XYZ file of N, CA and C in Angstrom:
408
model
N 1.565 -17.992 -8.450
C 0.187 -17.845 -8.658
C -0.420 -16.955 -7.540
N -1.180 -15.994 -8.047
C -1.833 -15.036 -7.061
C -2.881 -15.891 -6.312
N -2.909 -15.846 -4.963
C -3.883 -16.513 -4.197
C -4.795 -15.567 -3.436
N -5.941 -16.139 -2.968
C -6.939 -15.332 -2.289
C -6.427 -15.053 -0.902
N -6.774 -13.826 -0.390
C -6.337 -13.458 1.032
C -7.385 -14.048 1.956
N -6.751 -14.888 2.962
C -7.624 -15.456 4.012
C -7.951 -14.334 5.028
N -9.218 -14.297 5.352
C -9.746 -13.301 6.356
C -10.355 -14.001 7.494
N -10.289 -15.277 7.648
C -10.946 -16.026 8.703
C -10.106 -16.012 10.018
N -10.517 -15.212 11.016
C -9.642 -15.119 12.268
C -9.361 -16.556 12.820
N -10.335 -17.488 12.791
C -10.064 -18.878 13.340
C -8.877 -19.501 12.684
N -8.763 -19.376 11.330
C -7.664 -19.916 10.594
C -6.424 -19.154 10.977
N -6.515 -17.842 10.942
C -5.253 -17.077 11.201
C -4.698 -17.254 12.610
N -5.606 -17.693 13.570
C -5.104 -17.889 15.011
C -4.295 -19.215 15.150
N -4.306 -19.985 14.130
C -3.625 -21.307 14.220
C -2.089 -21.052 14.051
N -1.326 -21.845 14.769
C 0.224 -21.608 14.615
C 0.712 -22.199 13.314
N 1.794 -21.633 12.899
C 2.542 -22.016 11.686
C 3.688 -22.992 12.084
N 3.975 -23.836 11.119
C 5.065 -24.748 11.380
C 6.280 -24.467 10.492
N 7.455 -24.862 10.801
C 8.574 -24.559 9.960
C 8.427 -25.081 8.513
N 8.938 -24.266 7.611
C 8.872 -24.642 6.159
C 10.074 -25.486 5.698
N 9.962 -26.192 4.608
C 11.067 -27.014 4.096
C 11.087 -26.733 2.631
N 12.014 -27.323 2.001
C 12.213 -27.214 0.531
C 10.903 -27.647 -0.249
N 10.074 -28.487 0.320
C 8.865 -28.871 -0.237
C 7.817 -27.729 -0.450
N 8.114 -26.664 0.381
C 7.221 -25.464 0.289
C 7.709 -24.376 -0.708
N 8.578 -24.702 -1.551
C 9.168 -23.683 -2.445
C 8.113 -22.957 -3.175
N 7.036 -23.636 -3.641
C 6.014 -23.007 -4.384
C 5.181 -21.955 -3.558
N 5.135 -22.156 -2.297
C 4.467 -21.190 -1.441
C 5.170 -19.857 -1.468
N 6.514 -19.891 -1.467
C 7.304 -18.638 -1.680
C 6.941 -17.876 -2.921
N 6.803 -18.647 -4.082
C 6.423 -17.883 -5.296
C 5.058 -17.418 -5.228
N 4.081 -18.246 -4.617
C 2.713 -17.743 -4.548
C 2.594 -16.519 -3.621
N 3.356 -16.435 -2.574
C 3.376 -15.320 -1.722
C 3.875 -14.094 -2.352
N 4.915 -14.288 -3.085
C 5.576 -13.116 -3.828
C 4.502 -12.564 -4.931
N 3.997 -13.472 -5.658
C 2.917 -13.127 -6.592
C 1.750 -12.444 -5.967
N 1.262 -12.918 -4.908
C 0.152 -12.343 -4.254
C 0.428 -11.044 -3.653
N 1.702 -10.788 -3.085
C 2.153 -9.467 -2.633
C 2.155 -8.484 -3.788
N 2.696 -8.782 -4.919
C 2.797 -7.985 -5.980
C 1.422 -7.561 -6.382
N 0.477 -8.515 -6.444
C -0.835 -8.139 -6.878
C -1.635 -7.241 -5.890
N -1.068 -7.235 -4.634
C -1.768 -6.362 -3.636
C -0.835 -5.191 -3.191
N 0.211 -4.928 -4.018
C 1.184 -3.817 -3.636
C 0.543 -2.448 -3.432
N -0.561 -2.169 -3.932
C -1.201 -0.879 -3.629
C -1.646 -0.738 -2.237
N -1.801 -1.910 -1.553
C -2.370 -1.804 -0.191
C -1.699 -2.752 0.820
N -0.493 -3.259 0.435
C 0.141 -4.223 1.314
C 1.637 -4.214 1.073
N 2.392 -4.282 2.321
C 3.878 -4.180 2.175
C 4.537 -5.498 2.641
N 3.816 -6.517 3.100
C 4.281 -7.782 3.519
C 3.215 -8.734 3.774
N 3.550 -10.025 3.667
C 2.612 -11.102 3.829
C 3.216 -12.219 4.462
N 2.496 -13.035 5.286
C 2.847 -14.291 5.828
C 2.113 -15.349 5.097
N 2.585 -16.580 5.086
C 1.997 -17.684 4.374
C 0.592 -17.981 4.759
N 0.204 -17.757 6.173
C -1.076 -18.104 6.536
C -2.144 -17.169 5.915
N -1.756 -16.028 5.374
C -2.583 -15.060 4.704
C -3.057 -15.591 3.370
N -2.414 -16.676 2.819
C -2.811 -17.235 1.635
C -3.235 -18.719 1.896
N -3.414 -19.030 3.136
C -3.994 -20.335 3.516
C -2.979 -21.461 3.745
N -1.691 -21.072 3.948
C -0.689 -22.064 4.246
C -0.006 -21.750 5.564
N -0.083 -22.732 6.506
C 0.435 -22.574 7.897
C 1.897 -23.023 7.935
N 2.713 -22.196 7.235
C 4.100 -22.404 7.136
C 4.794 -21.073 7.624
N 6.106 -21.228 8.109
C 6.808 -19.994 8.545
C 7.555 -19.360 7.315
N 6.769 -18.708 6.588
C 7.422 -18.051 5.335
C 6.729 -16.649 5.316
N 7.556 -15.615 5.064
C 7.004 -14.281 4.878
C 7.697 -13.706 3.703
N 7.039 -12.598 3.051
C 7.688 -11.844 2.045
C 7.414 -10.380 2.460
N 8.530 -9.467 2.145
C 8.468 -8.187 2.560
C 8.890 -7.225 1.488
N 8.155 -6.245 1.111
C 8.569 -5.234 0.191
C 9.555 -4.199 0.709
N 10.689 -4.143 -0.131
C 11.672 -3.180 0.242
C 11.946 -2.471 -0.968
N 11.287 -1.334 -1.085
C 11.344 -0.463 -2.422
C 10.751 -1.407 -3.464
N 11.548 -1.530 -4.543
C 10.899 -2.339 -5.709
C 11.160 -3.768 -5.542
N 11.868 -4.179 -4.579
C 12.195 -5.617 -4.353
C 11.349 -6.255 -3.268
N 11.102 -7.579 -3.462
C 10.445 -8.369 -2.467
C 11.398 -9.378 -1.980
N 11.561 -9.393 -0.637
C 12.446 -10.240 0.028
C 11.709 -11.403 0.662
N 11.968 -12.601 0.215
C 11.271 -13.701 0.878
C 12.201 -14.222 2.126
N 11.553 -14.657 3.177
C 12.196 -15.088 4.352
C 11.582 -16.453 4.880
N 12.392 -17.391 4.838
C 11.792 -18.825 5.241
C 12.341 -19.035 6.667
N 11.397 -19.439 7.563
C 11.716 -19.725 8.969
C 12.450 -18.666 9.572
N 12.058 -17.383 9.408
C 12.772 -16.322 10.092
C 12.675 -16.321 11.558
N 13.745 -15.910 12.308
C 13.801 -15.830 13.687
C 14.511 -14.529 14.098
N 13.837 -13.724 14.847
C 14.483 -12.507 15.287
C 15.429 -12.896 16.543
N 16.725 -12.488 16.214
C 17.745 -12.894 17.125
C 18.191 -11.700 18.031
N 17.807 -10.470 17.715
C 18.226 -9.300 18.478
C 17.151 -8.209 18.233
N 16.736 -7.460 19.206
C 15.883 -6.332 19.063
C 16.167 -5.257 20.032
N 16.049 -4.007 19.640
C 16.241 -2.894 20.534
C 15.281 -1.701 20.080
N 15.068 -0.797 21.064
C 14.241 0.297 20.746
C 12.835 0.114 20.730
N 12.259 -0.371 21.810
C 10.842 -0.717 21.933
C 10.078 0.540 21.787
N 8.868 0.367 20.988
C 7.970 1.479 20.871
C 6.532 0.924 20.746
N 5.569 1.744 20.984
C 4.161 1.364 20.667
C 3.695 2.065 19.519
N 2.853 1.348 18.684
C 2.318 1.932 17.425
C 1.060 1.308 17.132
N 0.455 1.604 15.978
C -0.724 0.953 15.527
C -0.508 0.473 14.137
N -1.113 -0.724 13.849
C -1.008 -1.336 12.544
C -2.319 -1.841 11.984
N -2.361 -2.032 10.776
C -3.452 -2.614 10.082
C -2.964 -3.933 9.421
N -3.792 -4.793 8.958
C -3.413 -5.983 8.273
C -4.427 -6.380 7.104
N -3.955 -6.773 6.033
C -4.802 -6.998 4.832
C -5.835 -8.081 5.224
N -5.441 -8.961 6.136
C -6.405 -10.052 6.497
C -7.538 -9.695 7.581
N -7.305 -8.393 8.121
C -8.201 -8.047 9.182
C -8.699 -6.676 8.965
N -9.899 -6.252 9.506
C -10.472 -4.972 9.428
C -9.849 -4.083 10.522
N -9.627 -2.825 10.277
C -9.407 -1.884 11.319
C -7.830 -1.800 11.620
N -7.525 -0.976 12.622
C -6.213 -0.755 13.095
C -6.072 -1.190 14.601
N -5.038 -1.721 14.921
C -4.851 -2.269 16.372
C -3.514 -1.739 16.915
N -3.481 -1.514 18.225
C -2.255 -1.179 18.955
C -1.332 -2.396 18.961
N 0.017 -2.174 18.992
C 0.994 -3.143 19.186
C 2.315 -2.669 19.620
N 3.180 -3.543 20.045
C 4.574 -3.147 20.410
C 5.556 -3.680 19.326
N 6.410 -2.769 18.960
C 7.471 -3.169 17.975
C 8.855 -2.670 18.484
N 9.849 -2.991 17.686
C 11.224 -2.631 18.061
C 11.793 -1.914 16.869
N 12.621 -0.828 17.081
C 13.161 0.019 15.963
C 14.225 -0.748 15.299
N 15.012 -1.595 15.885
C 16.079 -2.370 15.223
C 15.969 -3.734 15.610
N 16.084 -4.624 14.601
C 16.110 -6.108 14.742
C 17.175 -6.755 13.912
N 17.535 -7.949 14.389
C 18.382 -8.753 13.466
C 17.589 -10.059 13.294
N 17.770 -10.605 12.088
C 16.960 -11.816 11.668
C 17.807 -12.908 11.094
N 17.640 -14.079 11.501
C 18.258 -15.245 10.821
C 17.161 -15.882 10.041
N 17.448 -16.219 8.758
C 16.366 -16.852 7.947
C 17.045 -17.549 6.762
N 16.213 -18.257 6.120
C 16.665 -18.952 4.798
C 16.098 -18.123 3.672
N 16.907 -17.953 2.596
C 16.408 -17.242 1.426
C 15.543 -18.178 0.566
N 15.210 -17.631 -0.669
C 14.325 -18.421 -1.542
C 15.121 -19.678 -1.987
N 16.407 -19.648 -1.977
C 17.153 -20.936 -2.307
C 17.475 -21.808 -1.130
N 16.891 -21.499 -0.073
C 17.083 -22.162 1.256
C 18.468 -22.070 1.838
N 19.118 -20.982 1.502
C 20.492 -20.776 1.965
C 20.380 -19.739 3.144
N 21.155 -20.079 4.340
C 21.066 -19.292 5.576
C 21.552 -17.838 5.227
N 20.723 -16.862 5.862
C 21.043 -15.426 5.780
C 20.887 -14.853 7.135
N 21.463 -13.649 7.206
C 21.398 -12.859 8.536
C 21.220 -11.413 7.971
N 20.258 -10.791 8.524
C 20.056 -9.330 8.231
C 19.765 -8.467 9.379
N 20.107 -7.165 9.283
C 19.847 -6.175 10.271
C 18.908 -5.251 9.618
N 17.818 -4.940 10.248
C 16.776 -4.073 9.709
C 16.356 -3.046 10.686
N 15.900 -1.862 10.240
C 15.536 -0.764 11.162
C 14.144 -0.170 10.544
N 13.620 0.546 11.519
C 12.475 1.409 11.174
C 11.296 0.602 10.525
N 10.850 1.166 9.447
C 9.560 0.612 8.823
C 9.683 -0.873 8.414
N 10.897 -1.123 7.766
C 11.139 -2.535 7.297
C 11.211 -3.500 8.557
N 11.878 -3.032 9.571
C 11.800 -3.879 10.795
C 10.404 -4.014 11.365
N 9.611 -3.051 11.274
C 8.232 -3.179 11.738
C 7.418 -4.233 10.876
N 7.558 -4.151 9.626
C 6.923 -5.017 8.715
C 7.348 -6.563 9.033
N 8.569 -6.698 9.142
C 9.102 -8.083 9.482
C 8.414 -8.558 10.800
N 8.525 -7.691 11.739
C 7.926 -8.102 13.043
C 6.456 -8.436 12.931
N 5.765 -7.676 12.170
C 4.318 -7.963 12.044
C 4.025 -9.337 11.337
N 4.898 -9.553 10.292
C 4.629 -10.719 9.566
C 5.056 -11.956 10.396
N 6.159 -11.977 11.066
C 6.592 -13.021 11.965
C 5.579 -13.341 13.078
N 4.877 -12.244 13.605
C 3.906 -12.427 14.497
C 2.768 -13.368 14.036
N 2.521 -13.370 12.763
C 1.559 -14.285 12.255
C 1.706 -15.775 12.459
N 3.077 -16.101 12.715
C 3.350 -17.511 12.917
C 2.770 -18.080 14.260
N 2.612 -17.180 15.203
C 2.121 -17.575 16.537
C 0.577 -17.666 16.607
N -0.049 -17.154 15.597
C -1.535 -17.119 15.513
C -2.041 -15.906 16.374
N -1.127 -15.040 16.930
C -1.574 -13.867 17.582
C -1.936 -12.858 16.580
N -3.196 -12.299 16.647
C -3.692 -11.336 15.772
C -3.459 -9.984 16.340
N -2.876 -9.080 15.537
C -2.671 -7.726 16.027
C -3.964 -7.117 16.199
């Protein structure tokens, strides 16, 4: 189900907790909401739809990849950039890494490991940053 985008900084600054199989519907809602906003958004974290769980979804071409409890295990190629967020107004400076490796659970809660570079890596880093409550 498509959910409303949360724009309240006080809510977005709260930390997210690990997700469990009980949160399966959140994954579906996030995917639906990302599809509905695909003209202006390439990734979402669960707190953007009002759920403080460690779940993100990322657009990779025509596909949407859900990641449950993702953890960046390796990163290299530090650079500075600017990003915007559907939940916030404006553009802000931030630090990202060109290459990352991520451990996560897929939509079926099976362990996965992925290596990502460039823009996809940047999206994943942005969405995972939502878990800490740190706003870009």
